Amino acid sequence: MSTKQKTLLVQGYEVVIGFETHAQLSTQSKIFSRAPIAFGAEPNTQACAVDLALPGTLPVMNKGAVARAIEFGLAVGSHIAEESIFARKNYFYPDLPKGYQISQFEIPVVQGGEVSFFVGDEKKTVRLVRAHLEEDAGKSLHEDFIGQSGIDLNRAGTPLLEIVTEPDIRSSEEAVAYAKELHKIVTWIGICDGNMQEGSFRCDANVSVRKPGAPLGTRREIKNLNSFKFMQQAIDFEVRWQIEQIEDGFEIQQATVLFDPDTGETRAMRTKEDAADYRYFPDPDLPPLVIGRDWVARVQAEMTELPRVMAARFVADYGLPEYDATTLTQSKAMAAYFEAAAKACGQAGGHDWPHCRQHHQQQRSQASL
Ligand code: ADP
Ligand code: MG
């Protein structure tokens, strides 16, 4: 298959998208405290002194969160940093009692890597910049209190892995296919429950447009896309809006925008902060995160067979086209069903198998896998 990408154009413009995805890690307790992270509890019943930022409390790293970050890095072919640093990202918001979020800035735990998937029958690869560990903030509740807001700190300190791509995505279809593939990877390896309604997997899409060959345009970041359907609608609207602005002679201003599913439109929430506005600095309460190669090797040894490894095995063992092997490894259940059926038909590579394949190809025209 050719890896060369054809240029997709919308009204003569090339669409450029980079993704930042927050995957909530499926640990028992929070990233720096012992409070539980179960969803849907009574407000403020799952926040301890550390999450409330009471004076004198100190964060303690949750090893399970680090193990899950390592697992993710191995799944997407990243470098696992032997030493990474936690930093304070400073901003004021009522649901952030410390006045800063603990995140990773200059040296993240997971570096590089890539995610490959099919868009139609075209194979696409998106490069990852990094994935870093951070804590979630609490929640402001505006609806339940007349004229007042409530603060629920149950979510404060929930472990997140923020996965950042290069601006390699070229259409809303590719964006949705990327997000679905990433969702498949994190749920397959079991580091995230993937529940989008509950916010366990939320995507921010950075969108810009440019004339082919021109430098990158100014981006606007669509925040908190928590359904694949809204993701596609939001990006399509945003692309049309940006092209219209440029055609009308306006310049795009860098901004953070929200998608409103009721109107199908995106609207600016705030002008975008730059990294410098957050006054990042290394958190003096947390030493550097040191990960020995032996730990990485142990995590690797315990990992389940990855979908792309399984797909490659299906190609080698059963002579399947790559597209078919990829389709069959969209879910663990389907892959297991296929292998059971293949075994029932005869051994992998055995003389009975080509007959099964022919049968499978006939079926394909009738049933959609
Ligand atoms: P920040 O952390 O301020 O949001 P980054 O430089 O880390 O900024 O980029 C965030 C995301 O935006 C990345 O996924 C990156 O690929 C993407 N991105 C950067 N520039 C553009 C652009 N001009 N158009 C579309 N996406 C972009
Ligand atoms: Mg961002």
Tab-separated table of C-alpha atoms and ligand atoms in Angstrom:
chain	number	residue	atom	x	y	z
A	1	MET	CA	0.000	0.000	0.000
A	2	SER	CA	1.256	3.443	-0.856
A	3	THR	CA	2.099	5.544	2.187
A	4	LYS	CA	1.994	8.726	0.156
A	5	GLN	CA	-1.009	10.782	1.175
A	6	LYS	CA	-3.149	12.406	-1.428
A	7	THR	CA	-3.965	16.001	-0.577
A	8	LEU	CA	-7.596	16.385	0.414
A	9	LEU	CA	-8.952	19.836	-0.274
A	10	VAL	CA	-12.056	21.631	0.976
A	11	GLN	CA	-12.876	24.588	-1.299
A	12	GLY	CA	-9.199	24.797	-2.254
A	13	TYR	CA	-7.939	24.643	1.362
A	14	GLU	CA	-6.023	21.894	3.122
A	15	VAL	CA	-7.328	21.010	6.596
A	16	VAL	CA	-4.717	20.484	9.339
A	17	ILE	CA	-5.639	18.888	12.665
A	18	GLY	CA	-3.677	17.881	15.757
A	19	PHE	CA	-5.279	16.038	18.675
A	20	GLU	CA	-4.879	16.255	22.415
A	21	THR	CA	-6.732	13.415	24.141
A	22	HIS	CA	-7.280	12.984	27.865
A	23	ALA	CA	-7.612	9.329	28.800
A	24	GLN	CA	-8.634	8.750	32.402
A	25	LEU	CA	-6.494	5.941	33.780
A	26	SER	CA	-8.355	3.038	35.361
A	27	THR	CA	-6.571	3.033	38.706
A	28	GLN	CA	-8.297	2.388	42.043
A	29	SER	CA	-7.155	5.647	43.587
A	30	LYS	CA	-6.075	9.117	42.556
A	31	ILE	CA	-2.766	10.027	40.987
A	32	PHE	CA	-1.293	11.677	44.096
A	33	SER	CA	-3.644	10.591	46.925
A	34	ARG	CA	-5.464	7.527	48.261
A	35	ALA	CA	-8.984	8.811	47.552
A	36	PRO	CA	-11.034	6.552	45.242
A	37	ILE	CA	-11.941	7.625	41.696
A	38	ALA	CA	-15.289	5.838	41.196
A	39	PHE	CA	-17.675	7.832	38.996
A	40	GLY	CA	-21.024	9.199	40.152
A	41	ALA	CA	-20.517	9.409	43.937
A	42	GLU	CA	-22.139	12.124	46.096
A	43	PRO	CA	-20.232	15.416	45.635
A	44	ASN	CA	-17.116	15.801	47.776
A	45	THR	CA	-17.239	12.287	49.250
A	46	GLN	CA	-14.199	11.124	47.223
A	47	ALA	CA	-11.787	13.921	47.961
A	48	CYS	CA	-9.229	13.709	50.742
A	49	ALA	CA	-7.052	16.405	52.308
A	50	VAL	CA	-4.549	16.219	49.426
A	51	ASP	CA	-7.310	16.732	46.819
A	52	LEU	CA	-8.710	19.630	48.852
A	53	ALA	CA	-5.208	21.182	48.917
A	54	LEU	CA	-5.224	21.564	52.672
A	55	PRO	CA	-2.027	23.183	53.968
A	56	GLY	CA	0.742	20.725	54.789
A	57	THR	CA	-0.447	17.922	52.526
A	58	LEU	CA	1.970	16.406	50.022
A	59	PRO	CA	1.384	14.426	46.819
A	60	VAL	CA	2.553	10.808	46.584
A	61	MET	CA	2.860	9.265	43.114
A	62	ASN	CA	0.493	6.385	42.305
A	63	LYS	CA	2.627	3.606	40.802
A	64	GLY	CA	-0.373	2.123	38.973
A	65	ALA	CA	-0.807	5.330	36.967
A	66	VAL	CA	2.848	5.194	35.884
A	67	ALA	CA	2.547	1.507	34.929
A	68	ARG	CA	-0.422	2.385	32.699
A	69	ALA	CA	1.512	5.197	31.023
A	70	ILE	CA	4.357	2.757	30.330
A	71	GLU	CA	1.889	0.270	28.873
A	72	PHE	CA	0.471	2.913	26.561
A	73	GLY	CA	3.943	3.982	25.414
A	74	LEU	CA	4.868	0.395	24.610
A	75	ALA	CA	1.599	-0.100	22.711
A	76	VAL	CA	2.308	2.798	20.340
A	77	GLY	CA	6.078	2.342	19.975
A	78	SER	CA	7.136	5.335	22.070
A	79	HIS	CA	10.274	5.965	24.047
A	80	ILE	CA	9.659	5.606	27.794
A	81	ALA	CA	11.687	8.327	29.489
A	82	GLU	CA	14.052	6.999	32.151
A	83	GLU	CA	13.555	10.238	33.998
A	84	SER	CA	10.610	12.606	33.609
A	85	ILE	CA	9.560	15.669	35.566
A	86	PHE	CA	6.309	16.863	37.137
A	87	ALA	CA	5.555	20.549	36.758
A	88	ARG	CA	3.041	22.994	38.177
A	89	LYS	CA	0.701	24.557	35.632
A	90	ASN	CA	-0.552	27.673	37.380
A	91	TYR	CA	-4.005	29.111	36.848
A	92	PHE	CA	-6.931	30.198	38.981
A	93	TYR	CA	-10.259	28.440	38.892
A	94	PRO	CA	-12.638	27.609	41.764
A	95	ASP	CA	-12.452	23.874	41.010
A	96	LEU	CA	-8.651	23.923	41.344
A	97	PRO	CA	-8.024	24.598	45.046
A	98	LYS	CA	-4.219	24.385	44.844
A	99	GLY	CA	-4.110	27.153	42.227
A	100	TYR	CA	-2.089	24.886	39.966
A	101	GLN	CA	-2.470	21.569	38.206
A	102	ILE	CA	0.299	18.992	38.503
A	103	SER	CA	1.245	17.958	34.972
A	104	GLN	CA	4.363	17.202	32.972
A	105	PHE	CA	5.805	19.889	30.756
A	106	GLU	CA	9.341	19.814	29.432
A	107	ILE	CA	10.099	16.133	29.994
A	108	PRO	CA	7.045	13.848	29.655
A	109	VAL	CA	7.081	10.153	30.523
A	110	VAL	CA	6.070	8.945	27.029
A	111	GLN	CA	7.857	10.431	24.005
A	112	GLY	CA	7.167	9.889	20.292
A	113	GLY	CA	5.344	6.870	18.893
A	114	GLU	CA	2.636	6.569	16.276
A	115	VAL	CA	-0.899	5.354	15.656
A	116	SER	CA	-1.886	3.710	12.341
A	117	PHE	CA	-5.376	2.975	11.080
A	118	PHE	CA	-7.438	2.684	7.920
A	119	VAL	CA	-9.601	5.472	6.521
A	120	GLY	CA	-11.697	3.614	3.977
A	121	ASP	CA	-9.044	1.353	2.446
A	122	GLU	CA	-6.256	3.927	2.754
A	123	LYS	CA	-3.718	3.360	5.541
A	124	LYS	CA	-2.876	6.431	7.600
A	125	THR	CA	-0.224	6.978	10.260
A	126	VAL	CA	-0.359	9.809	12.802
A	127	ARG	CA	2.815	10.600	14.735
A	128	LEU	CA	2.556	11.200	18.473
A	129	VAL	CA	4.543	13.983	20.070
A	130	ARG	CA	4.161	12.762	23.641
A	131	ALA	CA	1.884	11.429	26.327
A	132	HIS	CA	2.154	12.888	29.801
A	133	LEU	CA	0.695	12.170	33.215
A	134	GLU	CA	-1.386	14.801	34.981
A	135	GLU	CA	-4.192	15.248	37.484
A	136	ASP	CA	-7.744	16.235	36.602
A	137	ALA	CA	-9.421	19.271	38.188
A	138	GLY	CA	-12.709	19.244	40.114
A	139	LYS	CA	-16.059	20.304	38.673
A	140	SER	CA	-18.103	23.472	39.017
A	141	LEU	CA	-21.833	22.747	39.198
A	142	HIS	CA	-23.833	25.683	37.887
A	143	GLU	CA	-27.239	24.151	37.347
A	144	ASP	CA	-28.327	22.767	40.715
A	145	PHE	CA	-28.016	25.968	42.709
A	146	ILE	CA	-30.082	29.059	41.979
A	147	GLY	CA	-27.782	32.021	41.533
A	148	GLN	CA	-24.825	30.121	42.978
A	149	SER	CA	-22.282	27.563	41.883
A	150	GLY	CA	-21.280	24.396	43.701
A	151	ILE	CA	-17.824	22.865	43.656
A	152	ASP	CA	-17.428	19.078	43.532
A	153	LEU	CA	-13.862	17.950	44.133
A	154	ASN	CA	-14.465	14.229	43.592
A	155	ARG	CA	-12.728	14.435	40.221
A	156	ALA	CA	-9.786	16.495	41.532
A	157	GLY	CA	-6.644	14.401	41.314
A	158	THR	CA	-8.054	11.747	38.988
A	159	PRO	CA	-5.151	10.357	36.908
A	160	LEU	CA	-5.076	11.385	33.259
A	161	LEU	CA	-2.789	10.532	30.386
A	162	GLU	CA	-2.779	13.379	27.860
A	163	ILE	CA	-1.838	12.050	24.419
A	164	VAL	CA	-0.678	14.686	21.914
A	165	THR	CA	-0.276	14.203	18.147
A	166	GLU	CA	1.691	16.050	15.514
A	167	PRO	CA	-0.607	18.076	13.209
A	168	ASP	CA	-0.804	15.071	10.839
A	169	ILE	CA	-4.571	14.702	10.477
A	170	ARG	CA	-6.083	16.033	7.237
A	171	SER	CA	-9.898	15.704	7.485
A	172	SER	CA	-12.751	15.159	9.928
A	173	GLU	CA	-12.969	11.540	8.703
A	174	GLU	CA	-9.299	10.981	9.550
A	175	ALA	CA	-9.842	12.702	12.903
A	176	VAL	CA	-12.682	10.359	13.841
A	177	ALA	CA	-10.732	7.316	12.573
A	178	TYR	CA	-7.711	8.390	14.668
A	179	ALA	CA	-9.834	8.921	17.779
A	180	LYS	CA	-11.541	5.536	17.322
A	181	GLU	CA	-8.179	3.805	16.904
A	182	LEU	CA	-6.756	5.489	20.006
A	183	HIS	CA	-9.915	4.571	21.926
A	184	LYS	CA	-9.479	0.972	20.777
A	185	ILE	CA	-5.842	0.883	21.922
A	186	VAL	CA	-6.443	2.281	25.441
A	187	THR	CA	-9.460	0.038	26.067
A	188	TRP	CA	-7.783	-3.029	24.510
A	189	ILE	CA	-4.782	-2.782	26.826
A	190	GLY	CA	-7.156	-1.923	29.676
A	191	ILE	CA	-5.605	1.324	30.913
A	192	CYS	CA	-8.844	3.341	30.441
A	193	ASP	CA	-12.509	2.291	30.492
A	194	GLY	CA	-13.136	4.479	27.423
A	195	ASN	CA	-16.522	5.703	28.681
A	196	MET	CA	-16.990	8.906	26.704
A	197	GLN	CA	-20.292	9.971	28.335
A	198	GLU	CA	-18.625	9.891	31.744
A	199	GLY	CA	-15.650	11.830	30.398
A	200	SER	CA	-13.088	9.017	30.632
A	201	PHE	CA	-11.933	9.721	27.060
A	202	ARG	CA	-12.129	13.347	25.884
A	203	CYS	CA	-10.580	14.821	22.783
A	204	ASP	CA	-9.508	18.367	21.936
A	205	ALA	CA	-9.121	18.958	18.188
A	206	ASN	CA	-6.766	21.746	17.065
A	207	VAL	CA	-7.983	22.825	13.640
A	208	SER	CA	-6.484	25.124	11.018
A	209	VAL	CA	-6.720	25.517	7.255
A	210	ARG	CA	-4.198	26.639	4.648
A	211	LYS	CA	-3.668	26.823	0.933
A	212	PRO	CA	-1.682	23.744	-0.212
A	213	GLY	CA	2.041	24.311	0.336
A	214	ALA	CA	1.541	27.364	2.592
A	215	PRO	CA	2.871	27.451	6.184
A	216	LEU	CA	0.538	26.186	8.935
A	217	GLY	CA	-2.467	28.419	9.514
A	218	THR	CA	-3.586	29.734	12.893
A	219	ARG	CA	-5.446	27.070	14.837
A	220	ARG	CA	-8.524	27.098	16.985
A	221	GLU	CA	-8.853	24.363	19.593
A	222	ILE	CA	-12.238	22.627	19.937
A	223	LYS	CA	-12.400	21.433	23.539
A	224	ASN	CA	-13.894	18.351	25.154
A	225	LEU	CA	-15.325	16.415	22.236
A	226	ASN	CA	-16.900	13.441	23.955
A	227	SER	CA	-18.670	11.675	21.084
A	228	PHE	CA	-17.409	10.622	17.662
A	229	LYS	CA	-20.529	12.062	16.044
A	230	PHE	CA	-20.045	15.509	17.596
A	231	MET	CA	-16.345	15.342	16.734
A	232	GLN	CA	-17.091	15.038	13.034
A	233	GLN	CA	-19.830	17.712	13.126
A	234	ALA	CA	-17.694	20.129	15.132
A	235	ILE	CA	-14.656	19.819	12.862
A	236	ASP	CA	-16.760	20.115	9.686
A	237	PHE	CA	-18.422	23.263	11.026
A	238	GLU	CA	-15.111	24.735	12.201
A	239	VAL	CA	-13.417	24.116	8.824
A	240	ARG	CA	-16.267	25.774	6.921
A	241	TRP	CA	-16.274	28.692	9.363
A	242	GLN	CA	-12.510	29.258	9.077
A	243	ILE	CA	-12.558	29.128	5.273
A	244	GLU	CA	-15.450	31.593	5.215
A	245	GLN	CA	-13.587	33.980	7.523
A	246	ILE	CA	-10.451	33.869	5.377
A	247	GLU	CA	-12.420	34.253	2.156
A	248	ASP	CA	-14.158	37.281	3.696
A	249	GLY	CA	-10.755	38.813	4.396
A	250	PHE	CA	-10.584	38.180	8.171
A	251	GLU	CA	-7.642	36.657	9.999
A	252	ILE	CA	-8.174	33.639	12.251
A	253	GLN	CA	-7.424	34.451	15.901
A	254	GLN	CA	-6.002	31.644	18.024
A	255	ALA	CA	-8.798	30.639	20.405
A	256	THR	CA	-10.358	27.903	22.457
A	257	VAL	CA	-13.855	27.028	21.233
A	258	LEU	CA	-16.725	24.833	22.357
A	259	PHE	CA	-19.091	22.827	20.185
A	260	ASP	CA	-22.795	23.251	20.873
A	261	PRO	CA	-24.605	20.078	19.741
A	262	ASP	CA	-27.959	21.927	19.761
A	263	THR	CA	-26.898	24.491	17.153
A	264	GLY	CA	-24.194	22.380	15.469
A	265	GLU	CA	-21.845	25.365	15.804
A	266	THR	CA	-18.547	26.098	17.510
A	267	ARG	CA	-18.126	29.319	19.453
A	268	ALA	CA	-15.154	30.995	21.096
A	269	MET	CA	-14.861	30.398	24.844
A	270	ARG	CA	-11.699	32.381	25.503
A	271	THR	CA	-8.634	33.551	23.655
A	272	LYS	CA	-5.971	30.935	23.926
A	273	GLU	CA	-3.317	31.066	26.626
A	274	ASP	CA	0.251	30.305	25.681
A	275	ALA	CA	2.445	28.001	27.710
A	276	ALA	CA	4.242	31.064	29.106
A	277	ASP	CA	1.000	32.273	30.716
A	278	TYR	CA	0.913	29.217	32.955
A	279	ARG	CA	4.303	29.909	34.553
A	280	TYR	CA	5.225	26.222	34.472
A	281	PHE	CA	7.956	25.218	36.870
A	282	PRO	CA	9.147	21.848	38.272
A	283	ASP	CA	7.027	20.786	41.262
A	284	PRO	CA	9.314	20.874	44.301
A	285	ASP	CA	7.019	18.407	46.116
A	286	LEU	CA	7.670	15.607	43.617
A	287	PRO	CA	11.099	14.181	42.775
A	288	PRO	CA	11.848	13.247	39.154
A	289	LEU	CA	9.956	10.130	38.042
A	290	VAL	CA	12.625	7.464	37.490
A	291	ILE	CA	11.667	4.363	35.509
A	292	GLY	CA	14.138	1.471	35.413
A	293	ARG	CA	14.483	-0.589	32.244
A	294	ASP	CA	13.639	-3.667	34.315
A	295	TRP	CA	10.229	-2.188	35.156
A	296	VAL	CA	9.566	-1.453	31.476
A	297	ALA	CA	10.561	-5.049	30.629
A	298	ARG	CA	8.194	-6.416	33.306
A	299	VAL	CA	5.295	-4.324	32.013
A	300	GLN	CA	6.054	-5.463	28.469
A	301	ALA	CA	6.153	-9.136	29.478
A	302	GLU	CA	2.707	-8.879	31.071
A	303	MET	CA	1.031	-7.040	28.208
A	304	THR	CA	-1.768	-8.593	26.199
A	305	GLU	CA	-1.151	-9.141	22.442
A	306	LEU	CA	-1.715	-5.757	20.782
A	307	PRO	CA	-4.268	-5.334	17.988
A	308	ARG	CA	-1.611	-4.380	15.423
A	309	VAL	CA	0.577	-7.355	16.434
A	310	MET	CA	-2.437	-9.637	16.241
A	311	ALA	CA	-3.358	-8.186	12.819
A	312	ALA	CA	0.187	-8.816	11.547
A	313	ARG	CA	-0.062	-12.381	12.835
A	314	PHE	CA	-3.384	-12.860	11.008
A	315	VAL	CA	-1.666	-11.694	7.799
A	316	ALA	CA	1.263	-14.076	8.325
A	317	ASP	CA	-0.664	-17.084	9.645
A	318	TYR	CA	-3.847	-16.929	7.625
A	319	GLY	CA	-2.709	-15.019	4.525
A	320	LEU	CA	-5.335	-12.316	5.086
A	321	PRO	CA	-5.057	-8.919	3.400
A	322	GLU	CA	-3.926	-6.245	5.881
A	323	TYR	CA	-7.275	-4.465	5.657
A	324	ASP	CA	-9.194	-7.626	6.610
A	325	ALA	CA	-6.802	-8.415	9.458
A	326	THR	CA	-7.216	-4.861	10.771
A	327	THR	CA	-11.006	-5.091	10.545
A	328	LEU	CA	-11.015	-8.388	12.432
A	329	THR	CA	-8.957	-6.885	15.245
A	330	GLN	CA	-11.305	-3.945	15.877
A	331	SER	CA	-12.451	-5.659	19.056
A	332	LYS	CA	-11.079	-8.480	21.193
A	333	ALA	CA	-14.376	-10.351	20.901
A	334	MET	CA	-14.354	-10.292	17.105
A	335	ALA	CA	-10.684	-11.305	16.931
A	336	ALA	CA	-11.320	-14.226	19.293
A	337	TYR	CA	-14.356	-15.281	17.262
A	338	PHE	CA	-12.306	-15.217	14.075
A	339	GLU	CA	-9.521	-17.315	15.588
A	340	ALA	CA	-11.969	-19.840	16.955
A	341	ALA	CA	-13.645	-20.082	13.536
A	342	ALA	CA	-10.274	-20.364	11.791
A	343	LYS	CA	-9.242	-23.172	14.130
A	344	ALA	CA	-12.536	-24.938	13.495
A	345	CYS	CA	-11.887	-24.654	9.733
A	346	GLY	CA	-8.413	-26.166	10.023
A	347	GLN	CA	-4.992	-25.201	11.264
A	348	ALA	CA	-3.423	-21.824	10.553
A	349	GLY	CA	-1.505	-22.181	7.299
A	350	GLY	CA	-2.985	-25.655	6.823
A	351	HIS	CA	-4.303	-26.802	3.464
A	352	ASP	CA	-7.941	-26.290	4.445
A	353	TRP	CA	-7.452	-22.607	5.137
A	354	PRO	CA	-7.510	-21.126	1.583
A	355	HIS	CA	-10.952	-22.666	1.206
A	356	CYS	CA	-12.148	-20.834	4.329
A	357	ARG	CA	-10.674	-17.606	3.034
A	358	GLN	CA	-12.516	-17.904	-0.227
A	359	HIS	CA	-15.708	-18.528	1.709
A	360	HIS	CA	-14.972	-15.508	3.913
A	361	GLN	CA	-14.470	-13.319	0.857
A	362	GLN	CA	-17.805	-14.408	-0.552
A	363	GLN	CA	-19.459	-13.615	2.778
A	364	ARG	CA	-17.902	-10.173	2.815
A	365	SER	CA	-20.018	-8.996	-0.049
A	366	GLN	CA	-23.161	-9.985	1.852
A	367	ALA	CA	-22.394	-9.160	5.448
A	368	SER	CA	-20.590	-6.126	6.679
A	369	LEU	CA	-17.974	-7.109	9.265
B	1	ADP	P1	-0.700	23.836	23.302
B	1	ADP	O1	-0.083	22.937	24.305
B	1	ADP	O2	-0.535	25.276	23.581
B	1	ADP	O3	-2.134	23.507	23.015
B	1	ADP	P2	0.978	22.543	21.251
B	1	ADP	O4	2.003	23.210	20.425
B	1	ADP	O5	1.419	21.541	22.237
B	1	ADP	O6	0.106	23.674	21.938
B	1	ADP	O7	-0.036	21.875	20.258
B	1	ADP	C1	-1.179	21.285	20.667
B	1	ADP	C2	-1.771	20.497	19.514
B	1	ADP	O8	-2.057	21.372	18.427
B	1	ADP	C3	-0.871	19.428	18.948
B	1	ADP	O9	-1.661	18.274	18.718
B	1	ADP	C4	-0.379	20.017	17.637
B	1	ADP	O10	-0.125	19.005	16.689
B	1	ADP	C5	-1.554	20.841	17.216
B	1	ADP	N1	-1.213	21.975	16.346
B	1	ADP	C6	-0.206	22.858	16.487
B	1	ADP	N2	-0.215	23.787	15.522
B	1	ADP	C7	-1.296	23.491	14.729
B	1	ADP	C8	-1.864	24.099	13.563
B	1	ADP	N3	-1.350	25.192	13.017
B	1	ADP	N4	-2.963	23.530	13.042
B	1	ADP	C9	-3.520	22.435	13.601
B	1	ADP	N5	-3.026	21.828	14.687
B	1	ADP	C10	-1.936	22.338	15.256
B	2	MG	MG	-3.814	22.465	24.024
